[in-house]
mmCIF file of N, CA, C and O in Angstrom:
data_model
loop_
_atom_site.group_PDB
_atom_site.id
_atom_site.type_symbol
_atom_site.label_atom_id
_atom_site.label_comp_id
_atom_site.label_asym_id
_atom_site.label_seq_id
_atom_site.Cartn_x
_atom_site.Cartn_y
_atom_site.Cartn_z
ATOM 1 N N UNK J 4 -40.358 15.387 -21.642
ATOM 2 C CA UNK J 4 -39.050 15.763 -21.153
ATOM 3 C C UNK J 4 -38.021 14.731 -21.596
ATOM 4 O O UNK J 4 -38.334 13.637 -21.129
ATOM 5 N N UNK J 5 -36.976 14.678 -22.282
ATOM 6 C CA UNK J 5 -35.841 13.968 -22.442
ATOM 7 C C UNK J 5 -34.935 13.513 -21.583
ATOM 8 O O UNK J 5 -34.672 13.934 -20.456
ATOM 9 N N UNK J 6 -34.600 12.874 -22.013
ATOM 10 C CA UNK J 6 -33.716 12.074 -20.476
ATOM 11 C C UNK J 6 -34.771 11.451 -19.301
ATOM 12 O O UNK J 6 -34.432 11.539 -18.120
ATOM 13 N N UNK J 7 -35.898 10.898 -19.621
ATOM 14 C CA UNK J 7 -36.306 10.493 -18.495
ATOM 15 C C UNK J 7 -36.578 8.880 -19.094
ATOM 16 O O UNK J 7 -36.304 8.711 -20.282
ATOM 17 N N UNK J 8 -37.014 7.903 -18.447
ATOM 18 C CA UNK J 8 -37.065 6.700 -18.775
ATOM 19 C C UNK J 8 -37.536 5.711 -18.234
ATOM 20 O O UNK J 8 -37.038 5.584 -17.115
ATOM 21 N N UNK J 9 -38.376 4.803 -18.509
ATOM 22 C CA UNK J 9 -39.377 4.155 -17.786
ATOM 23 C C UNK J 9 -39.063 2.431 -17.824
ATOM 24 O O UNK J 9 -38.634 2.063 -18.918
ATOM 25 N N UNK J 10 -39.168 1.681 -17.114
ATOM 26 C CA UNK J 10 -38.953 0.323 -17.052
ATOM 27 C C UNK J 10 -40.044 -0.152 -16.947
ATOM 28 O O UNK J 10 -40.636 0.397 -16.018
ATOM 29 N N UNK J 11 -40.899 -1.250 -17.650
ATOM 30 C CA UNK J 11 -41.858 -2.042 -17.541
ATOM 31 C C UNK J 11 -41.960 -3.283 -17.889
ATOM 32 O O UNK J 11 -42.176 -3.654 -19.043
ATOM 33 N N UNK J 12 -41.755 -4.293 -16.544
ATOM 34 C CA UNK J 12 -41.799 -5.403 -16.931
ATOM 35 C C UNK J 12 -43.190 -6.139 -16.558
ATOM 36 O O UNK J 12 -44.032 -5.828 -15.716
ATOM 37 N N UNK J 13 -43.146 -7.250 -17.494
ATOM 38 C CA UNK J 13 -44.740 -8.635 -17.109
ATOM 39 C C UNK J 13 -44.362 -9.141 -18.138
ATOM 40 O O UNK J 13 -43.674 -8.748 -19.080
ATOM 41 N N UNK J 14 -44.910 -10.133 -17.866
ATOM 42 C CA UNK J 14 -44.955 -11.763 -18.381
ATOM 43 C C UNK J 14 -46.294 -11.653 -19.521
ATOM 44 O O UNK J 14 -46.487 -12.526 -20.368
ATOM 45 N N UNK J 15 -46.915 -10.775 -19.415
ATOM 46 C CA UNK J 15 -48.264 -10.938 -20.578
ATOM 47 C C UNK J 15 -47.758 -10.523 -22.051
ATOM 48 O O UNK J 15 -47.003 -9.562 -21.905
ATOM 49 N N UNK J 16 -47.853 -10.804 -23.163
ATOM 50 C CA UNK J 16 -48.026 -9.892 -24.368
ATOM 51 C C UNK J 16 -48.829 -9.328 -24.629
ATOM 52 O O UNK J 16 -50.017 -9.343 -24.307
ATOM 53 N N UNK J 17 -47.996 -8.501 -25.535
ATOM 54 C CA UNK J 17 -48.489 -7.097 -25.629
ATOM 55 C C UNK J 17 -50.147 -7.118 -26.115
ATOM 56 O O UNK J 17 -50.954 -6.265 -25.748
ATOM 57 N N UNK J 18 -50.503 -8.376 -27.093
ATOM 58 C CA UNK J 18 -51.418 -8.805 -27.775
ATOM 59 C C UNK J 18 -52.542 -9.080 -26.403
ATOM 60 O O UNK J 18 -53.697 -9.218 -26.806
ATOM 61 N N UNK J 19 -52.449 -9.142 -25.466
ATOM 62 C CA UNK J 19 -53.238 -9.630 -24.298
ATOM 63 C C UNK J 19 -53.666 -8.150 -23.156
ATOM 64 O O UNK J 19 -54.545 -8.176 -22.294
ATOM 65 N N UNK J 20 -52.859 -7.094 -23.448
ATOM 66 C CA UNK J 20 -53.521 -5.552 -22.936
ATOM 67 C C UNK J 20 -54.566 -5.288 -23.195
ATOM 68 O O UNK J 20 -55.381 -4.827 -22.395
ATOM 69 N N UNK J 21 -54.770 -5.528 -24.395
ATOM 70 C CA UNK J 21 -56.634 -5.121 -24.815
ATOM 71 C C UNK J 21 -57.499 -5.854 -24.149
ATOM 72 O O UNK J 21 -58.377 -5.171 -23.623
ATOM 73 N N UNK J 22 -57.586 -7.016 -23.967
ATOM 74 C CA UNK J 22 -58.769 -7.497 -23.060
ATOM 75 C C UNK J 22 -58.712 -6.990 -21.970
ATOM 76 O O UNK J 22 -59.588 -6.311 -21.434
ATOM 77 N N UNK J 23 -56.947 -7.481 -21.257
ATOM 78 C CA UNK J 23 -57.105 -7.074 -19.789
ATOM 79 C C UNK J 23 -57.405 -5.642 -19.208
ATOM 80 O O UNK J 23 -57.790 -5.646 -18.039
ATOM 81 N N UNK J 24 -57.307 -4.575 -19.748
ATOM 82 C CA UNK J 24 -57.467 -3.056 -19.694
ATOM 83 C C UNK J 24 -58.946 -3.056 -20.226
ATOM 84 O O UNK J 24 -59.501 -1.981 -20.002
ATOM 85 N N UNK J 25 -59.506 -3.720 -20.690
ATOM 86 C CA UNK J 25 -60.526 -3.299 -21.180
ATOM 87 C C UNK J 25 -61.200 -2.795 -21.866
ATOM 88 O O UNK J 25 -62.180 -3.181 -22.503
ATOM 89 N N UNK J 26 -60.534 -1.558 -21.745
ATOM 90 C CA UNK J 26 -61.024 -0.860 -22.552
ATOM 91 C C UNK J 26 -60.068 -0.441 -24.014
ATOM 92 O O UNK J 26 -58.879 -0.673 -23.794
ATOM 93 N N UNK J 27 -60.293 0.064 -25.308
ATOM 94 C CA UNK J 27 -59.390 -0.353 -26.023
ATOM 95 C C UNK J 27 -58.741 0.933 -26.417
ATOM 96 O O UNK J 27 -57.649 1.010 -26.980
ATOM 97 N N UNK J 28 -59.564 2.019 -26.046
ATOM 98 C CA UNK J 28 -58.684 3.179 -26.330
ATOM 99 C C UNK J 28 -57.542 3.430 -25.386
ATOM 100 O O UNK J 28 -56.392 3.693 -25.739
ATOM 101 N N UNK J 29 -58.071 3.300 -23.877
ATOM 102 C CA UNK J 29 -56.988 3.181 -23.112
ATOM 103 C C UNK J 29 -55.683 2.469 -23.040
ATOM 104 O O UNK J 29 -54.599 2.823 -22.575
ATOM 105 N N UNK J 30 -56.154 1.136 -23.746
ATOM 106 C CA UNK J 30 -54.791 -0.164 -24.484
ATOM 107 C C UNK J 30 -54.176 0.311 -26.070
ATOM 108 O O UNK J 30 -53.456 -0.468 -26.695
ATOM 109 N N UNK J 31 -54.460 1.340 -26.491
ATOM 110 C CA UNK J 31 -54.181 1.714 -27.301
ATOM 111 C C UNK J 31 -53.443 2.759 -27.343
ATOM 112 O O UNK J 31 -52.658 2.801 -28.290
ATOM 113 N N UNK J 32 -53.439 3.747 -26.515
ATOM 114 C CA UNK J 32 -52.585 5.055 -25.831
ATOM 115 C C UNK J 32 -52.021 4.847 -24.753
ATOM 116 O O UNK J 32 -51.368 5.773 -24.274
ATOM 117 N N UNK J 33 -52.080 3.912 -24.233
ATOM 118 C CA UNK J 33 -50.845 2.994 -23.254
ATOM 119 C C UNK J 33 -49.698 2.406 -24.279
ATOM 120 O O UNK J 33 -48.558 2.838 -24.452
ATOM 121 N N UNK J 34 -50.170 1.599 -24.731
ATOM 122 C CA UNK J 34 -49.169 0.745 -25.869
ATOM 123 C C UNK J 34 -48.722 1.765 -26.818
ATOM 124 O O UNK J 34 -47.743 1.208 -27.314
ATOM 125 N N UNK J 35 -48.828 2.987 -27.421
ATOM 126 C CA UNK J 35 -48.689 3.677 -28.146
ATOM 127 C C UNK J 35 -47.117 4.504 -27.128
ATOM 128 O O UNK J 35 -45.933 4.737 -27.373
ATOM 129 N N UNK J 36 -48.068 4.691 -25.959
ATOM 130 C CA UNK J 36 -46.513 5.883 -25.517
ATOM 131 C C UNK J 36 -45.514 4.635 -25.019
ATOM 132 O O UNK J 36 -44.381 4.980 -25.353
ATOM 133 N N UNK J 37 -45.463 3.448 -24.420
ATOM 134 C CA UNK J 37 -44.527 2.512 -24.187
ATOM 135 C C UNK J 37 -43.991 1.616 -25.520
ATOM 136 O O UNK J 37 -43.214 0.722 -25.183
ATOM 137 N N UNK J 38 -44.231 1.683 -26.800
ATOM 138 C CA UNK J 38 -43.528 1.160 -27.451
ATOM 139 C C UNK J 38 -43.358 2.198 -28.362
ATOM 140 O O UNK J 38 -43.141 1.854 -29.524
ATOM 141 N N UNK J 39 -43.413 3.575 -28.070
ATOM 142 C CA UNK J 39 -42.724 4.322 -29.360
ATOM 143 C C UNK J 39 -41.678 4.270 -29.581
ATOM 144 O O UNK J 39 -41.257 3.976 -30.700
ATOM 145 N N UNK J 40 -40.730 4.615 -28.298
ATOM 146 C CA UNK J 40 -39.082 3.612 -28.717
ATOM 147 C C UNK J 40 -38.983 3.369 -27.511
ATOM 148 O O UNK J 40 -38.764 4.050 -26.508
ATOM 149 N N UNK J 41 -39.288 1.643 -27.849
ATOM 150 C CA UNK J 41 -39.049 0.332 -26.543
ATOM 151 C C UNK J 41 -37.857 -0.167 -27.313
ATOM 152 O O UNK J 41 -37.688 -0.303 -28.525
ATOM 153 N N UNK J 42 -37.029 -0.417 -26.221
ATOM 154 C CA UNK J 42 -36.061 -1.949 -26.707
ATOM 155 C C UNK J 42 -36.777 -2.815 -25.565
ATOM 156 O O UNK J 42 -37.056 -2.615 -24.382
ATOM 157 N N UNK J 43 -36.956 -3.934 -26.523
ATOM 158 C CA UNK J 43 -37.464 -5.431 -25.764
ATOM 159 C C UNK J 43 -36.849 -6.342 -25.635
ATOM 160 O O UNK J 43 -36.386 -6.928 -26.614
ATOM 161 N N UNK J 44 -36.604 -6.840 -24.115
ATOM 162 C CA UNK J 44 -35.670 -8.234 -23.809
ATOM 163 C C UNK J 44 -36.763 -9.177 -23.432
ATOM 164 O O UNK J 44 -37.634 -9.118 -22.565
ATOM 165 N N UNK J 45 -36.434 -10.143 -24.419
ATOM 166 C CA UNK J 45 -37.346 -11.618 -24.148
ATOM 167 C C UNK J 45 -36.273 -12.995 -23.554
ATOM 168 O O UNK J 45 -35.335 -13.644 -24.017
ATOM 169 N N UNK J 46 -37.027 -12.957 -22.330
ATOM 170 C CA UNK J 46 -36.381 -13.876 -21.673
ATOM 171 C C UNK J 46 -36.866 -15.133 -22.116
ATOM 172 O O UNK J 46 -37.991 -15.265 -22.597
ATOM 173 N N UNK J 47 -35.626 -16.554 -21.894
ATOM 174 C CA UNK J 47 -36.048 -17.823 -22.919
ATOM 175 C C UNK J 47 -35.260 -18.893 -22.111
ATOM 176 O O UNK J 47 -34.082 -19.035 -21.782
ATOM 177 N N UNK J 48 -36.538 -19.654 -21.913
ATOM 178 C CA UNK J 48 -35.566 -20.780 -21.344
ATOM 179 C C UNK J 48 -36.777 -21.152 -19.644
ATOM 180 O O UNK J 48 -37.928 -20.838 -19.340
ATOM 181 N N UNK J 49 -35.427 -22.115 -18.828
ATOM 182 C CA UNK J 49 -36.441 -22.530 -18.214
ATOM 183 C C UNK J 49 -35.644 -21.210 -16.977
ATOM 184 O O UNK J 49 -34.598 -20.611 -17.227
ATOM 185 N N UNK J 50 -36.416 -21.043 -15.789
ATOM 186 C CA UNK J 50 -36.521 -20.344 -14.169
ATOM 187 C C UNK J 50 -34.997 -20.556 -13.590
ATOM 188 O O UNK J 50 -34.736 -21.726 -13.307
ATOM 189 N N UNK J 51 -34.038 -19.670 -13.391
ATOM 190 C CA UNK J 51 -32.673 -20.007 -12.376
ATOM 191 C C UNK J 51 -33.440 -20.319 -11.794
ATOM 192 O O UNK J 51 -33.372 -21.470 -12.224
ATOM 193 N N UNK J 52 -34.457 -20.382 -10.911
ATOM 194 C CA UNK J 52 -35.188 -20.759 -9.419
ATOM 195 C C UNK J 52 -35.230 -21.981 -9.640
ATOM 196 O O UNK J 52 -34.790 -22.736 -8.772
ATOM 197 N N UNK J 53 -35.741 -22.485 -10.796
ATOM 198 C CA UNK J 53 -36.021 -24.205 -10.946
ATOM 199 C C UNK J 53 -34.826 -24.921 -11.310
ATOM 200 O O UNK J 53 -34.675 -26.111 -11.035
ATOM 201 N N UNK J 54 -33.868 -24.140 -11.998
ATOM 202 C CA UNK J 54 -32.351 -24.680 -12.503
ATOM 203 C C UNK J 54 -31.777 -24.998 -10.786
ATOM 204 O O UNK J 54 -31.429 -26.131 -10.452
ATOM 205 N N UNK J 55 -31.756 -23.857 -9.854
ATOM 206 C CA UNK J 55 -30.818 -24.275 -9.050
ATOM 207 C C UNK J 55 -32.173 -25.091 -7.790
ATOM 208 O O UNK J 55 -31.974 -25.328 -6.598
ATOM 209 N N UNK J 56 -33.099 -25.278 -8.358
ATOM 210 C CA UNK J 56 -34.107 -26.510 -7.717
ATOM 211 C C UNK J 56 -33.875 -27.642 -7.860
ATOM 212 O O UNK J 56 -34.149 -28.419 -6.944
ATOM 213 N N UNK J 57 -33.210 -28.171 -9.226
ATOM 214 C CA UNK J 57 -32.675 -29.056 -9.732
ATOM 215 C C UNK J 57 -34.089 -30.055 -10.460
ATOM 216 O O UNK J 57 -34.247 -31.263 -10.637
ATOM 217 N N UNK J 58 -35.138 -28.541 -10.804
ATOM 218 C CA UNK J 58 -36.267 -29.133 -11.491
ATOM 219 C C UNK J 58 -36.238 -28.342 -13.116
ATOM 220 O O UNK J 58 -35.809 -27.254 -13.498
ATOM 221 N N UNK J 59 -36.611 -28.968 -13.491
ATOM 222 C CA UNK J 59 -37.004 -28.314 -15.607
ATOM 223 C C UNK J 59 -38.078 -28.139 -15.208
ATOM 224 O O UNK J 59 -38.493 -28.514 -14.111
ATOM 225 N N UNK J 60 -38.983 -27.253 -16.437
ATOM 226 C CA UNK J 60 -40.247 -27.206 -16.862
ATOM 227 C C UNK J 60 -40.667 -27.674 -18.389
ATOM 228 O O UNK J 60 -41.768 -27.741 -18.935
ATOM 229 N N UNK J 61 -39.248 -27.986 -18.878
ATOM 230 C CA UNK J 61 -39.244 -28.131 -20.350
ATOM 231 C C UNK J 61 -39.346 -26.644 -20.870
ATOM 232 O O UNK J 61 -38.467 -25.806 -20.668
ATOM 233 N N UNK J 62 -40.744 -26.365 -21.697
ATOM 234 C CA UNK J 62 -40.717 -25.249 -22.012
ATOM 235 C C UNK J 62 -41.292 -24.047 -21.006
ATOM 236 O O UNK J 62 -42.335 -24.227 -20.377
ATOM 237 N N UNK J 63 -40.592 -22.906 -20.911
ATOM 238 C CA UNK J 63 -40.795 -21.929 -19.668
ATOM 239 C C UNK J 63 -42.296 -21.549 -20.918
ATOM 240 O O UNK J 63 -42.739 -21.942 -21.997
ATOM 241 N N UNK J 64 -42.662 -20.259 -19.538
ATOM 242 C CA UNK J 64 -43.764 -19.250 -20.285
ATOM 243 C C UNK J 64 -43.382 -18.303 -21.288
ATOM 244 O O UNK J 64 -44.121 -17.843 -22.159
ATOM 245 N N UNK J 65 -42.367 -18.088 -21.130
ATOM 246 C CA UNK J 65 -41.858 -17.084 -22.151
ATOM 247 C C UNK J 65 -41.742 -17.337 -23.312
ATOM 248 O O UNK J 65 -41.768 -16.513 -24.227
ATOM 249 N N UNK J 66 -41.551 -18.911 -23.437
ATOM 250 C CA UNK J 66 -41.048 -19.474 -25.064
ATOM 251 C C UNK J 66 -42.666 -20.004 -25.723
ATOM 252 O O UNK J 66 -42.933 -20.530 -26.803
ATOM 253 N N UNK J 67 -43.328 -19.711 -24.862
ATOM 254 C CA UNK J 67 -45.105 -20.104 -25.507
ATOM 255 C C UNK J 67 -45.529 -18.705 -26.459
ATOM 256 O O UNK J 67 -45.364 -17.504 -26.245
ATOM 257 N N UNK J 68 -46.212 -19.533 -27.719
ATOM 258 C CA UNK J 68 -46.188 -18.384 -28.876
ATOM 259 C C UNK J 68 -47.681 -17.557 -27.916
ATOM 260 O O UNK J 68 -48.472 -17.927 -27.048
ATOM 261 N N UNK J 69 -47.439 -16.332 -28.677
ATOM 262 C CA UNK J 69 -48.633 -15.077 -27.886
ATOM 263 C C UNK J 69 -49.936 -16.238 -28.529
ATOM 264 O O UNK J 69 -49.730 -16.977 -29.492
ATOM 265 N N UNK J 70 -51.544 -16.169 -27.591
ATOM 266 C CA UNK J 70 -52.573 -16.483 -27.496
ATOM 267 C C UNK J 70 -53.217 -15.470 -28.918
ATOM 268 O O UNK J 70 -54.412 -15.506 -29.211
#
């Protein structure tokens, strides 16, 4: 159906579904219907939570290259 639209966010890459699902056909026809047309926002940098903590982490999780 057109016009409908799905939001999915996590912190894992995409490269890391196959183990965690398990199974690989299922990580494969998951990832298939959510990135046929994804736009992707990659968040960068360190936590507002820790900015207005008045703590860094240096580098956040997001800026670590995929496993």
């Amino acid at each position: 159906m057109a016009g409908r639209a799905s939001i999915v966010t996590t912190r894992m890459s995409f490269y890391h579904w196959h183990p965690w699902l398990g199974d690989p056909t299922m990580a494969d026809a998951t990832l298939d219907r959510l990135l046929a047309n994804h736009h992707r926002i990659s968040a960068k940098g360190d936590s507002l939570r820790r900015l207005a903590a008045g703590k860094t982490a240096g580098r956040g999780a997001a800026n670590l290259p995929p496993k």
